[in-house]
mmCIF file of C-alpha atoms and ligand atoms in Angstrom:
data_model
loop_
_atom_site.group_PDB
_atom_site.id
_atom_site.type_symbol
_atom_site.label_atom_id
_atom_site.label_comp_id
_atom_site.label_asym_id
_atom_site.label_seq_id
_atom_site.Cartn_x
_atom_site.Cartn_y
_atom_site.Cartn_z
ATOM 1 C CA MET A 415 -8.787 -34.435 -8.897
ATOM 2 C CA SER A 416 -12.188 -33.941 -10.565
ATOM 3 C CA HIS A 417 -12.253 -31.312 -13.333
ATOM 4 C CA ASP A 418 -15.200 -29.012 -13.856
ATOM 5 C CA SER A 419 -13.885 -26.106 -15.638
ATOM 6 C CA SER A 420 -17.059 -24.114 -15.366
ATOM 7 C CA LYS A 421 -16.760 -24.023 -11.632
ATOM 8 C CA TYR A 422 -15.355 -21.004 -9.940
ATOM 9 C CA ARG A 423 -12.272 -22.019 -7.866
ATOM 10 C CA GLY A 424 -10.203 -19.408 -6.026
ATOM 11 C CA ARG A 425 -7.295 -19.637 -3.679
ATOM 12 C CA PHE A 426 -5.323 -17.828 -1.029
ATOM 13 C CA ALA A 427 -1.623 -18.516 -1.211
ATOM 14 C CA PRO A 428 0.335 -17.074 1.758
ATOM 15 C CA SER A 429 4.119 -17.433 2.135
ATOM 16 C CA PRO A 430 4.938 -18.408 5.664
ATOM 17 C CA SER A 431 7.542 -15.805 6.208
ATOM 18 C CA GLY A 432 5.588 -14.430 9.154
ATOM 19 C CA PRO A 433 2.234 -14.123 10.742
ATOM 20 C CA LEU A 434 -0.721 -12.562 8.802
ATOM 21 C CA HIS A 435 -0.694 -8.694 8.904
ATOM 22 C CA PHE A 436 -3.538 -6.477 7.749
ATOM 23 C CA GLY A 437 -2.246 -6.418 4.181
ATOM 24 C CA SER A 438 -2.357 -10.204 3.817
ATOM 25 C CA LEU A 439 -5.716 -10.291 5.578
ATOM 26 C CA VAL A 440 -7.182 -7.931 2.887
ATOM 27 C CA THR A 441 -6.013 -10.384 0.294
ATOM 28 C CA ALA A 442 -7.490 -13.305 2.158
ATOM 29 C CA VAL A 443 -10.817 -11.476 2.610
ATOM 30 C CA GLY A 444 -10.957 -10.324 -1.011
ATOM 31 C CA SER A 445 -10.171 -13.725 -2.485
ATOM 32 C CA TYR A 446 -12.614 -15.422 -0.059
ATOM 33 C CA LEU A 447 -15.530 -13.076 -0.587
ATOM 34 C CA ASP A 448 -15.153 -13.141 -4.426
ATOM 35 C CA ALA A 449 -15.178 -16.961 -4.336
ATOM 36 C CA ARG A 450 -18.066 -17.329 -1.929
ATOM 37 C CA HIS A 451 -20.157 -14.588 -3.473
ATOM 38 C CA ASN A 452 -19.851 -16.545 -6.816
ATOM 39 C CA ARG A 453 -20.709 -19.812 -5.090
ATOM 40 C CA GLY A 454 -17.145 -20.970 -5.733
ATOM 41 C CA GLU A 455 -14.681 -22.991 -3.854
ATOM 42 C CA TRP A 456 -11.757 -21.352 -1.901
ATOM 43 C CA LEU A 457 -8.559 -23.290 -1.457
ATOM 44 C CA VAL A 458 -5.533 -22.447 0.759
ATOM 45 C CA ARG A 459 -2.131 -23.098 -0.650
ATOM 46 C CA MET A 460 0.942 -22.693 1.614
ATOM 47 C CA GLU A 461 3.661 -21.227 -0.383
ATOM 48 C CA ASP A 462 6.527 -22.638 1.629
ATOM 49 C CA LEU A 463 8.683 -22.829 -1.375
ATOM 50 C CA ASP A 464 11.523 -20.905 0.096
ATOM 51 C CA PRO A 465 12.763 -22.386 3.423
ATOM 52 C CA PRO A 466 15.438 -19.671 3.851
ATOM 53 C CA ARG A 467 12.698 -17.047 4.132
ATOM 54 C CA GLU A 468 10.421 -19.102 6.219
ATOM 55 C CA GLN A 469 9.719 -18.300 9.818
ATOM 56 C CA PRO A 470 9.386 -21.451 11.991
ATOM 57 C CA GLY A 471 5.731 -21.959 13.069
ATOM 58 C CA ALA A 472 4.382 -19.234 10.721
ATOM 59 C CA ALA A 473 2.469 -21.672 8.568
ATOM 60 C CA ASP A 474 0.402 -23.036 11.447
ATOM 61 C CA ARG A 475 0.015 -19.565 12.978
ATOM 62 C CA ILE A 476 -1.456 -18.303 9.709
ATOM 63 C CA LEU A 477 -3.884 -21.193 9.580
ATOM 64 C CA ARG A 478 -4.945 -20.547 13.144
ATOM 65 C CA THR A 479 -5.531 -16.968 12.374
ATOM 66 C CA LEU A 480 -7.606 -17.918 9.345
ATOM 67 C CA GLU A 481 -9.683 -20.168 11.541
ATOM 68 C CA ALA A 482 -10.011 -17.478 14.295
ATOM 69 C CA PHE A 483 -11.365 -15.086 11.608
ATOM 70 C CA GLY A 484 -13.963 -17.630 10.463
ATOM 71 C CA PHE A 485 -12.446 -18.445 7.053
ATOM 72 C CA GLU A 486 -13.542 -21.941 5.891
ATOM 73 C CA TRP A 487 -11.420 -23.516 3.172
ATOM 74 C CA ASP A 488 -12.268 -26.361 0.752
ATOM 75 C CA ARG A 489 -10.166 -29.525 0.297
ATOM 76 C CA ASP A 490 -6.785 -30.180 1.713
ATOM 77 C CA ILE A 491 -4.218 -27.423 2.112
ATOM 78 C CA LEU A 492 -1.543 -27.681 -0.611
ATOM 79 C CA TYR A 493 1.993 -27.374 0.698
ATOM 80 C CA GLN A 494 4.538 -26.457 -1.976
ATOM 81 C CA ASN A 495 7.451 -27.868 0.037
ATOM 82 C CA ARG A 496 6.434 -31.563 -0.483
ATOM 83 C CA PRO A 497 8.135 -34.134 -2.691
ATOM 84 C CA ALA A 498 5.162 -34.499 -4.995
ATOM 85 C CA ARG A 499 5.045 -30.766 -5.642
ATOM 86 C CA ASN A 500 8.769 -30.742 -6.229
ATOM 87 C CA ASP A 501 8.426 -33.487 -8.813
ATOM 88 C CA ALA A 502 5.694 -31.574 -10.551
ATOM 89 C CA TYR A 503 7.895 -28.419 -10.812
ATOM 90 C CA ARG A 504 10.809 -30.526 -12.009
ATOM 91 C CA GLN A 505 8.519 -32.042 -14.689
ATOM 92 C CA ALA A 506 7.378 -28.637 -15.864
ATOM 93 C CA LEU A 507 11.047 -27.477 -16.067
ATOM 94 C CA ASP A 508 11.997 -30.659 -17.980
ATOM 95 C CA LEU A 509 9.107 -29.960 -20.393
ATOM 96 C CA LEU A 510 10.281 -26.403 -20.933
ATOM 97 C CA SER A 511 13.865 -27.600 -21.445
ATOM 98 C CA GLN A 512 12.695 -30.122 -24.015
ATOM 99 C CA ARG A 513 10.920 -27.341 -25.854
ATOM 100 C CA GLY A 514 14.281 -25.578 -25.967
ATOM 101 C CA VAL A 515 13.109 -22.487 -24.107
ATOM 102 C CA THR A 516 15.428 -22.702 -21.161
ATOM 103 C CA TYR A 517 19.077 -22.157 -20.843
ATOM 104 C CA PRO A 518 21.741 -22.240 -18.014
ATOM 105 C CA CYS A 519 22.974 -18.948 -16.715
ATOM 106 C CA THR A 520 26.315 -18.407 -14.977
ATOM 107 C CA CYS A 521 25.952 -14.656 -14.210
ATOM 108 C CA THR A 522 26.165 -13.418 -10.691
ATOM 109 C CA ARG A 523 23.854 -10.759 -9.431
ATOM 110 C CA LYS A 524 26.683 -8.317 -9.441
ATOM 111 C CA GLU A 525 27.596 -9.061 -13.081
ATOM 112 C CA ILE A 526 24.024 -8.625 -14.051
ATOM 113 C CA ASN A 527 23.622 -5.255 -12.149
ATOM 114 C CA GLU A 528 26.695 -3.977 -13.920
ATOM 115 C CA ASN A 529 25.194 -4.562 -17.408
ATOM 116 C CA ALA A 530 21.492 -4.193 -17.008
ATOM 117 C CA VAL A 531 18.854 -1.475 -17.404
ATOM 118 C CA PRO A 532 16.192 -1.310 -14.722
ATOM 119 C CA GLY A 533 13.012 -3.175 -15.541
ATOM 120 C CA VAL A 534 9.530 -3.615 -13.920
ATOM 121 C CA GLU A 535 11.105 -5.767 -11.177
ATOM 122 C CA GLY A 536 14.797 -5.411 -10.795
ATOM 123 C CA PRO A 537 17.283 -5.225 -13.711
ATOM 124 C CA VAL A 538 16.314 -6.658 -17.128
ATOM 125 C CA TYR A 539 18.550 -9.620 -17.626
ATOM 126 C CA PRO A 540 20.748 -8.574 -20.628
ATOM 127 C CA GLY A 541 20.792 -12.059 -22.189
ATOM 128 C CA THR A 542 24.405 -12.603 -21.764
ATOM 129 C CA CYS A 543 24.281 -16.461 -21.468
ATOM 130 C CA ARG A 544 21.594 -16.793 -24.079
ATOM 131 C CA LYS A 545 23.859 -15.126 -26.575
ATOM 132 C CA ASN A 546 27.087 -16.816 -25.446
ATOM 133 C CA PRO A 547 26.328 -20.164 -23.840
ATOM 134 C CA PRO A 548 28.590 -20.456 -20.883
ATOM 135 C CA SER A 549 31.562 -22.874 -21.128
ATOM 136 C CA GLY A 550 33.754 -23.786 -18.268
ATOM 137 C CA ARG A 551 31.795 -21.938 -15.631
ATOM 138 C CA LYS A 552 29.194 -23.589 -13.597
ATOM 139 C CA ALA A 553 25.617 -22.744 -14.252
ATOM 140 C CA ARG A 554 23.990 -20.890 -11.356
ATOM 141 C CA THR A 555 20.405 -20.540 -12.538
ATOM 142 C CA THR A 556 18.102 -21.707 -15.254
ATOM 143 C CA ARG A 557 16.316 -19.000 -17.235
ATOM 144 C CA ILE A 558 13.487 -19.026 -19.601
ATOM 145 C CA ARG A 559 13.764 -17.418 -23.033
ATOM 146 C CA THR A 560 11.365 -14.546 -23.487
ATOM 147 C CA ASP A 561 10.186 -13.099 -26.761
ATOM 148 C CA ASP A 562 9.156 -9.728 -27.992
ATOM 149 C CA SER A 563 5.579 -10.714 -28.818
ATOM 150 C CA GLY A 564 4.026 -9.137 -25.837
ATOM 151 C CA ILE A 565 1.543 -10.577 -23.351
ATOM 152 C CA SER A 566 -1.661 -8.822 -22.422
ATOM 153 C CA PHE A 567 -4.768 -9.698 -20.315
ATOM 154 C CA ARG A 568 -7.747 -7.815 -18.811
ATOM 155 C CA ASP A 569 -7.531 -7.738 -15.101
ATOM 156 C CA LEU A 570 -10.997 -7.642 -13.462
ATOM 157 C CA ILE A 571 -10.051 -4.731 -11.233
ATOM 158 C CA CYS A 572 -7.049 -2.979 -12.971
ATOM 159 C CA GLY A 573 -8.254 -3.373 -16.570
ATOM 160 C CA HIS A 574 -5.931 -3.880 -19.613
ATOM 161 C CA ILE A 575 -2.445 -4.816 -18.769
ATOM 162 C CA GLY A 576 0.126 -5.256 -21.563
ATOM 163 C CA GLN A 577 3.840 -6.150 -21.165
ATOM 164 C CA ASN A 578 6.706 -6.933 -23.388
ATOM 165 C CA ILE A 579 8.416 -9.431 -21.190
ATOM 166 C CA ALA A 580 11.589 -9.492 -23.136
ATOM 167 C CA ALA A 581 11.955 -5.733 -22.792
ATOM 168 C CA GLU A 582 10.563 -5.261 -19.306
ATOM 169 C CA THR A 583 11.860 -8.141 -17.269
ATOM 170 C CA GLY A 584 14.174 -10.095 -19.686
ATOM 171 C CA ASP A 585 14.780 -13.841 -19.624
ATOM 172 C CA PHE A 586 13.732 -14.713 -16.110
ATOM 173 C CA ILE A 587 14.769 -17.285 -13.582
ATOM 174 C CA ILE A 588 12.722 -20.421 -13.188
ATOM 175 C CA ARG A 589 15.369 -22.299 -11.088
ATOM 176 C CA ARG A 590 17.407 -20.342 -8.621
ATOM 177 C CA ALA A 591 21.013 -20.466 -7.723
ATOM 178 C CA ASP A 592 20.193 -22.362 -4.453
ATOM 179 C CA GLY A 593 18.537 -24.999 -6.512
ATOM 180 C CA LEU A 594 14.962 -23.966 -5.498
ATOM 181 C CA PHE A 595 12.240 -23.552 -8.082
ATOM 182 C CA ALA A 596 11.244 -20.018 -8.603
ATOM 183 C CA TYR A 597 7.923 -18.669 -7.440
ATOM 184 C CA GLN A 598 6.903 -17.850 -11.066
ATOM 185 C CA LEU A 599 7.185 -21.558 -12.104
ATOM 186 C CA ALA A 600 5.644 -23.027 -8.963
ATOM 187 C CA VAL A 601 2.652 -20.723 -8.908
ATOM 188 C CA VAL A 602 1.847 -21.560 -12.534
ATOM 189 C CA VAL A 603 2.114 -25.323 -11.997
ATOM 190 C CA ASP A 604 0.023 -25.154 -8.789
ATOM 191 C CA ASP A 605 -2.761 -22.882 -10.156
ATOM 192 C CA ALA A 606 -3.114 -25.399 -12.968
ATOM 193 C CA PHE A 607 -2.849 -28.462 -10.664
ATOM 194 C CA GLN A 608 -5.566 -26.976 -8.364
ATOM 195 C CA ASN A 609 -7.781 -25.943 -11.370
ATOM 196 C CA ILE A 610 -7.859 -22.394 -10.149
ATOM 197 C CA SER A 611 -10.321 -20.424 -12.374
ATOM 198 C CA ARG A 612 -9.779 -16.971 -10.835
ATOM 199 C CA VAL A 613 -6.806 -15.582 -8.927
ATOM 200 C CA VAL A 614 -7.582 -12.691 -6.566
ATOM 201 C CA ARG A 615 -4.395 -11.427 -4.978
ATOM 202 C CA GLY A 616 -2.312 -8.277 -4.251
ATOM 203 C CA SER A 617 -1.280 -5.848 -6.833
ATOM 204 C CA ASP A 618 2.440 -6.420 -6.020
ATOM 205 C CA LEU A 619 1.961 -9.399 -8.407
ATOM 206 C CA LEU A 620 0.274 -7.579 -11.171
ATOM 207 C CA LEU A 621 3.398 -7.265 -13.155
ATOM 208 C CA SER A 622 4.298 -10.795 -12.567
ATOM 209 C CA THR A 623 1.159 -12.010 -14.279
ATOM 210 C CA PRO A 624 2.383 -11.658 -17.826
ATOM 211 C CA ARG A 625 5.401 -13.878 -16.979
ATOM 212 C CA GLN A 626 2.956 -16.391 -15.490
ATOM 213 C CA ILE A 627 0.664 -16.314 -18.591
ATOM 214 C CA TYR A 628 3.807 -16.785 -20.745
ATOM 215 C CA LEU A 629 4.719 -19.933 -18.822
ATOM 216 C CA GLN A 630 1.111 -21.192 -18.934
ATOM 217 C CA GLN A 631 1.200 -20.875 -22.726
ATOM 218 C CA LEU A 632 4.552 -22.718 -22.972
ATOM 219 C CA LEU A 633 3.199 -25.493 -20.677
ATOM 220 C CA ASN A 634 -0.140 -25.732 -22.354
ATOM 221 C CA MET A 635 -1.915 -24.749 -19.078
ATOM 222 C CA PRO A 636 -5.176 -22.652 -18.942
ATOM 223 C CA THR A 637 -4.886 -19.079 -17.950
ATOM 224 C CA PRO A 638 -7.247 -18.202 -15.073
ATOM 225 C CA ALA A 639 -8.983 -14.864 -14.717
ATOM 226 C CA TYR A 640 -7.013 -12.326 -12.545
ATOM 227 C CA ALA A 641 -8.097 -9.559 -10.140
ATOM 228 C CA HIS A 642 -5.406 -7.681 -8.322
ATOM 229 C CA LEU A 643 -6.445 -6.006 -5.048
ATOM 230 C CA PRO A 644 -5.089 -2.687 -3.882
ATOM 231 C CA LEU A 645 -2.106 -2.895 -1.476
ATOM 232 C CA VAL A 646 -2.154 -1.737 2.114
ATOM 233 C CA ARG A 647 0.598 0.815 2.751
ATOM 234 C CA ASP A 648 2.104 2.262 5.745
ATOM 235 C CA ALA A 649 2.286 6.048 6.405
ATOM 236 C CA GLN A 650 5.372 6.279 4.187
ATOM 237 C CA GLY A 651 3.439 4.580 1.322
ATOM 238 C CA VAL A 652 5.446 1.360 1.611
ATOM 239 C CA LYS A 653 3.549 -1.883 1.194
ATOM 240 C CA LEU A 654 2.875 -3.628 4.472
ATOM 241 C CA SER A 655 4.944 -6.752 4.486
ATOM 242 C CA LYS A 656 6.447 -9.308 6.857
ATOM 243 C CA GLN A 657 9.832 -7.926 6.019
ATOM 244 C CA SER A 658 8.836 -4.425 7.081
ATOM 245 C CA MET A 659 7.696 -5.812 10.439
ATOM 246 C CA ALA A 660 4.012 -5.091 9.905
ATOM 247 C CA GLN A 661 1.963 -5.882 13.066
ATOM 248 C CA PRO A 662 0.229 -9.227 12.999
ATOM 249 C CA VAL A 663 -3.590 -9.034 13.055
ATOM 250 C CA ASN A 664 -5.181 -9.773 16.365
ATOM 251 C CA ASP A 665 -6.843 -13.198 16.524
ATOM 252 C CA ARG A 666 -8.841 -12.159 19.519
ATOM 253 C CA ASN A 667 -10.550 -9.339 17.845
ATOM 254 C CA PRO A 668 -11.378 -10.483 14.301
ATOM 255 C CA LEU A 669 -14.368 -8.464 13.647
ATOM 256 C CA ALA A 670 -12.770 -5.061 13.872
ATOM 257 C CA SER A 671 -10.138 -6.243 11.322
ATOM 258 C CA LEU A 672 -12.741 -7.774 8.975
ATOM 259 C CA LEU A 673 -14.696 -4.559 8.935
ATOM 260 C CA ALA A 674 -11.543 -2.578 8.288
ATOM 261 C CA ALA A 675 -10.576 -4.912 5.342
ATOM 262 C CA TRP A 676 -14.163 -4.581 3.990
ATOM 263 C CA ARG A 677 -13.951 -0.814 4.045
ATOM 264 C CA PHE A 678 -10.361 -0.953 2.555
ATOM 265 C CA LEU A 679 -11.775 -2.924 -0.365
ATOM 266 C CA GLY A 680 -14.227 -0.142 -1.129
ATOM 267 C CA GLN A 681 -17.313 -1.942 -0.023
ATOM 268 C CA THR A 682 -20.450 -0.295 1.209
ATOM 269 C CA ALA A 683 -20.738 -0.249 5.080
ATOM 270 C CA PRO A 684 -23.344 -2.515 6.599
ATOM 271 C CA GLU A 685 -26.538 -0.724 7.742
ATOM 272 C CA ARG A 686 -26.525 -2.813 11.000
ATOM 273 C CA HIS A 687 -23.233 -3.527 12.574
ATOM 274 C CA PRO A 688 -22.596 -7.294 12.584
ATOM 275 C CA GLU A 689 -22.275 -8.702 16.119
ATOM 276 C CA ASN A 690 -19.640 -11.422 15.309
ATOM 277 C CA PRO A 691 -17.569 -12.818 12.408
ATOM 278 C CA ALA A 692 -20.147 -15.306 11.453
ATOM 279 C CA GLU A 693 -22.801 -12.471 10.952
ATOM 280 C CA PHE A 694 -20.204 -10.386 9.162
ATOM 281 C CA TRP A 695 -19.455 -13.234 6.707
ATOM 282 C CA SER A 696 -23.020 -14.094 5.786
ATOM 283 C CA TRP A 697 -23.780 -10.474 5.225
ATOM 284 C CA ALA A 698 -20.485 -9.714 3.417
ATOM 285 C CA ILE A 699 -20.726 -12.786 1.050
ATOM 286 C CA ALA A 700 -24.108 -11.639 -0.071
ATOM 287 C CA ASN A 701 -23.061 -8.007 -0.537
ATOM 288 C CA TRP A 702 -19.610 -8.287 -2.018
ATOM 289 C CA ASP A 703 -19.224 -6.205 -5.191
ATOM 290 C CA LEU A 704 -15.889 -6.607 -7.086
ATOM 291 C CA ALA A 705 -16.733 -3.540 -9.188
ATOM 292 C CA GLN A 706 -16.406 -1.352 -6.109
ATOM 293 C CA VAL A 707 -12.795 -2.515 -5.334
ATOM 294 C CA PRO A 708 -10.487 0.517 -5.961
ATOM 295 C CA VAL A 709 -7.583 0.140 -8.447
ATOM 296 C CA ASP A 710 -4.193 0.301 -6.736
ATOM 297 C CA SER A 711 -2.749 3.758 -7.424
ATOM 298 C CA THR A 712 0.711 2.402 -8.188
ATOM 299 C CA ALA A 713 -0.076 -0.970 -9.514
ATOM 300 C CA GLY A 714 1.827 -0.431 -12.590
ATOM 301 C CA GLU A 715 4.975 0.566 -10.833
ATOM 302 C CA ARG A 716 7.829 -1.593 -10.062
ATOM 303 C CA ALA A 717 6.766 -4.522 -7.781
ATOM 304 C CA SER A 718 8.602 -6.526 -5.130
ATOM 305 C CA SER A 719 12.000 -7.746 -5.732
ATOM 306 C CA ARG A 720 11.193 -11.361 -5.383
ATOM 307 C CA GLU A 721 12.445 -12.304 -8.874
ATOM 308 C CA THR A 722 15.974 -11.042 -8.026
ATOM 309 C CA SER A 723 16.528 -13.762 -5.489
ATOM 310 C CA GLY A 724 18.654 -15.643 -7.941
HETATM 311 N N1 LIG B 1079 2.799 -16.333 -1.746
HETATM 312 C C1 LIG B 1079 2.637 -15.017 -2.436
HETATM 313 C C2 LIG B 1079 2.615 -14.015 -1.336
HETATM 314 O O1 LIG B 1079 2.444 -14.322 -0.115
HETATM 315 C C3 LIG B 1079 1.302 -14.850 -3.143
HETATM 316 C C4 LIG B 1079 1.411 -15.592 -4.416
HETATM 317 C C5 LIG B 1079 0.158 -15.579 -5.283
HETATM 318 O O2 LIG B 1079 -0.979 -15.212 -4.870
HETATM 319 O O3 LIG B 1079 0.256 -15.806 -6.519
HETATM 320 O O4 LIG B 1079 2.978 -12.872 -1.601
HETATM 321 ZN ZN1 LIG B 1080 24.034 -15.401 -17.496
#
């Protein structure tokens, strides 16, 4: 893969746990427009890392929706669930183990819940197996040692974000009890592998970013710029998700959804209504303004529970 670090390279990384809904469309639109407005490349990565959560056919359906909406991606789609990627995640884990920053953990979720205080994303792991290395019991997960030094970064939308990972998430899982590599590890390895220079994604991942930066530092990988978009919520204020059965977007009427995503992202309405997606895109790429994207009101609150799937 050629490496030109001055070049903008963005990505959209859907998980194929269901069809695209309006929330994931907003993320796709925001990442695409930001990349194209900056004359960058835009890659699609299928995060099919978690077969138990996958919905058969969802990956292809997502790609057909992106096509129907007029998205054009660069290069080949990267699928996480391929032997080469699995080898890359394993190598990263081996490197971390060689550096002495991983340890086996035998704790069940129930044991952790009984002893832990709540953190930004589920309970803060109390460090049981770090302090008393397990003997006799079989390791369930592999955790990474965190430290108290604190990680901070400046999000291009949300501004300064600081987190003490040790206190706010605790030592986190990089290999799950079912043997699968954790999202946090895979996303770091793949963002580096694909030379991603700017990550534009939903604010549900804002508080995962310090963990990802921590892993990048341990693995000597560059840290991309980050921009976390506001989340689309339902009438009850709950984030739209495949789990909450959000309606899929309608492939036969892309223009209406594209304009709705544009408005949701705080962008100025076009003076002349575009006639079709192609017209929308050429106008939108020229007029995209990241500075107008609103900050998610609850971006700093606890995010999804993906990390607890140990
Ligand atoms: N696959 C994740 C999701 O669909 C996104 C991961 C990322 O953008 O880092 O929520
Ligand atoms: Zn443990």
